[in-house]
Amino acid sequence: MPFRDVIGHRKLVGLLSRSIERDSIPPSLIFAGPAGVGKQLVAISSAQALNCLDPRRSHSSAPDAIPFDACGVCPACTRIERGLHPDVVVLEPGDSGSIKVDPVRDVIDRAGYRPFEGRRRVVIIDQADALVPQAQNALLKTLEEPPSSSVFILVSAWADSLLPTVLSRCPRLRFHELGPEEVAAALIRSGKKESDAHAIAALANGSIGQALDDSADTLVDARDVALRVLTRFAATDDLGRRVEAAKELLPQTTGGAAADREYVAVHLRAIASLLRDVELVSVNGDRRTLANPDVESSLGRLAAFNGDRGLHAFEAIDEALEAIESNVGVKIVTDWIATQI
Ligand SMILES: [Zn+2]
């Protein structure tokens, strides 16, 4: 995918485009940032821009201009997209979950030769934090003095867990979470219905990867459960009934401690996103920025959460999410939520 079609990350993409245009791209780079925001995609876009047979140039002076970009359709671009270009190598963890030293030695050996077809050989190491220490050590010399025709891109959501010796040799580009509207745009492009796309994007934590996951439909379900629970909270002060209502936030059958925590966290984030929308409606904000526009008509039932109560509830959700992260039991957290919201 050419740079111009990448959703979000305009600054980083512009920076990469300019450095490729000026032939000044650093020979080893780390793409760091949350999972599923498009780091690997931008690495492929960079490989295309470096090897495209018919690159596009733009002389726009707009701040987010992309001065140099791949065409996206020439044989080099299409082969890179399909993973079939001889000079663009993608290493990723094997079945063991780690990247062993042998495949790394292999790409290092190959990097010593001139590219077969393209201008630059591009070695992309996806989930680079999975490199075993021995493999990272094998890379050190190459990262320090890479062959002039090669570019190494290490992609990682956990870059800090790489060896300090690796980190110190590679400039780091930091990718950030995407906004809900950017995630929604990506979902619509991938064929989701517009209303579903907005609901899923509101809960996807800024990650297209998370939103495109098979479990995306569970995000829509979570939002519906959150709406029901909040409506019941709004209707009663009886603690017993509230605790009963909060049970809906728990998985019906346990999927193990980690999965249960994630299940409850998704539902709590759904509540937070609804509370944000209630606030937006109550202050007559711009409806186009609603995270859950498809349930706008139901938000009126939650008017009890206007103002201070909503704000307090929002803070409680934040605390609850923190508690879940520090391994407090999920039932304790949902009971506590019943007393706070
Ligand atoms: Zn091309």
Short mmCIF file of C-alpha atoms in Angstrom, two decimals, residues 45-174:
data_model
loop_
_atom_site.label_atom_id
_atom_site.label_comp_id
_atom_site.label_asym_id
_atom_site.label_seq_id
_atom_site.Cartn_x
_atom_site.Cartn_y
_atom_site.Cartn_z
CA SER A 45 4.98 1.07 2.13
CA SER A 46 8.57 2.16 2.75
CA ALA A 47 9.91 -0.92 0.95
CA GLN A 48 7.63 -0.08 -1.99
CA ALA A 49 8.72 3.57 -2.09
CA LEU A 50 12.36 2.40 -2.02
CA ASN A 51 11.90 -0.02 -4.91
CA CYS A 52 8.97 1.23 -7.03
CA LEU A 53 9.69 1.30 -10.76
CA ASP A 54 7.47 4.33 -11.35
CA PRO A 55 7.50 6.46 -8.17
CA ARG A 56 5.16 9.44 -7.77
CA ARG A 57 6.54 12.84 -6.87
CA SER A 58 4.54 15.73 -5.43
CA HIS A 59 5.70 19.31 -5.02
CA SER A 60 2.94 20.32 -2.61
CA SER A 61 4.10 22.37 0.35
CA ALA A 62 1.19 21.23 2.57
CA PRO A 63 2.43 20.15 6.03
CA ASP A 64 1.23 16.58 5.51
CA ALA A 65 2.45 16.36 1.90
CA ILE A 66 4.00 13.13 0.68
CA PRO A 67 6.77 14.25 -1.68
CA PHE A 68 7.78 10.78 -2.84
CA ASP A 69 5.61 7.68 -3.02
CA ALA A 70 5.31 4.28 -4.66
CA CYS A 71 2.87 3.88 -7.56
CA GLY A 72 1.29 0.81 -5.97
CA VAL A 73 0.69 -0.95 -9.30
CA CYS A 74 4.05 -1.66 -10.99
CA PRO A 75 5.49 -5.20 -10.86
CA ALA A 76 7.85 -4.23 -7.99
CA CYS A 77 5.03 -2.74 -5.91
CA THR A 78 2.67 -5.66 -6.44
CA ARG A 79 5.34 -8.26 -5.70
CA ILE A 80 6.32 -6.48 -2.49
CA GLU A 81 2.63 -6.33 -1.48
CA ARG A 82 2.32 -10.09 -2.04
CA GLY A 83 5.59 -10.91 -0.29
CA LEU A 84 7.20 -12.13 -3.53
CA HIS A 85 9.92 -9.52 -4.14
CA PRO A 86 13.42 -11.06 -3.89
CA ASP A 87 14.88 -7.94 -2.24
CA VAL A 88 12.22 -7.39 0.40
CA VAL A 89 12.50 -9.92 3.20
CA VAL A 90 10.04 -10.14 6.08
CA LEU A 91 11.12 -12.12 9.15
CA GLU A 92 8.49 -12.97 11.74
CA PRO A 93 8.19 -15.33 14.71
CA GLY A 94 7.82 -19.02 13.84
CA ASP A 95 5.56 -21.55 15.56
CA SER A 96 7.74 -21.32 18.65
CA GLY A 97 6.75 -17.67 19.01
CA SER A 98 10.35 -16.55 18.72
CA ILE A 99 12.72 -15.54 15.92
CA LYS A 100 15.75 -17.81 16.09
CA VAL A 101 19.31 -17.02 15.12
CA ASP A 102 19.50 -19.07 11.88
CA PRO A 103 17.02 -17.06 9.79
CA VAL A 104 18.67 -13.88 11.06
CA ARG A 105 22.13 -15.11 9.99
CA ASP A 106 20.61 -15.96 6.63
CA VAL A 107 19.28 -12.43 5.99
CA ILE A 108 22.54 -10.91 7.22
CA ASP A 109 24.46 -13.02 4.68
CA ARG A 110 22.09 -12.03 1.89
CA ALA A 111 22.27 -8.36 2.87
CA GLY A 112 25.96 -8.45 1.98
CA TYR A 113 25.13 -8.80 -1.73
CA ARG A 114 23.73 -6.19 -4.06
CA PRO A 115 19.95 -6.28 -4.51
CA PHE A 116 18.84 -8.70 -7.24
CA GLU A 117 16.24 -6.49 -8.85
CA GLY A 118 15.43 -3.46 -6.74
CA ARG A 119 17.39 -0.40 -5.65
CA ARG A 120 17.48 -1.25 -1.95
CA ARG A 121 17.20 -4.51 -0.09
CA VAL A 122 14.72 -4.08 2.76
CA VAL A 123 14.75 -6.45 5.72
CA ILE A 124 11.63 -6.09 7.87
CA ILE A 125 11.67 -7.90 11.21
CA ASP A 126 8.09 -8.03 12.44
CA GLN A 127 7.53 -8.47 16.18
CA ALA A 128 11.26 -7.87 16.59
CA ASP A 129 10.89 -8.25 20.37
CA ALA A 130 10.55 -11.97 19.59
CA LEU A 131 14.20 -12.13 18.44
CA VAL A 132 16.05 -14.43 20.81
CA PRO A 133 19.06 -12.65 22.45
CA GLN A 134 21.48 -14.67 20.34
CA ALA A 135 19.72 -13.43 17.19
CA GLN A 136 19.83 -9.85 18.43
CA ASN A 137 23.55 -10.19 19.09
CA ALA A 138 24.05 -11.59 15.60
CA LEU A 139 22.36 -8.47 14.21
CA LEU A 140 24.48 -5.96 16.11
CA LYS A 141 27.34 -5.60 13.67
CA THR A 142 24.99 -5.33 10.70
CA LEU A 143 22.86 -2.70 12.44
CA GLU A 144 25.97 -0.71 13.20
CA GLU A 145 27.50 -0.89 9.74
CA PRO A 146 24.74 -2.02 7.40
CA PRO A 147 25.65 -2.76 3.79
CA SER A 148 24.95 0.44 1.84
CA SER A 149 22.23 -1.10 -0.28
CA SER A 150 20.22 -2.47 2.67
CA VAL A 151 17.68 -1.03 5.09
CA PHE A 152 16.71 -2.89 8.27
CA ILE A 153 13.34 -2.08 9.85
CA LEU A 154 12.59 -3.61 13.26
CA VAL A 155 8.85 -3.47 14.01
CA SER A 156 7.77 -3.89 17.62
CA ALA A 157 4.97 -3.13 20.06
CA TRP A 158 7.40 -3.89 22.90
CA ALA A 159 10.54 -2.17 21.65
CA ASP A 160 11.84 -1.54 25.17
CA SER A 161 12.34 -5.26 25.63
CA LEU A 162 14.98 -5.34 22.87
CA LEU A 163 18.59 -5.43 24.04
CA PRO A 164 19.96 -1.94 24.85
CA THR A 165 22.79 -2.59 22.39
CA VAL A 166 20.19 -3.02 19.60
CA LEU A 167 18.15 -0.01 20.70
CA SER A 168 21.18 2.26 20.75
CA ARG A 169 22.02 1.44 17.13
CA CYS A 170 18.60 2.16 15.62
CA PRO A 171 16.74 5.48 15.53
CA ARG A 172 13.20 4.93 16.78
CA LEU A 173 10.04 6.15 15.05
CA ARG A 174 7.13 6.20 17.51
#
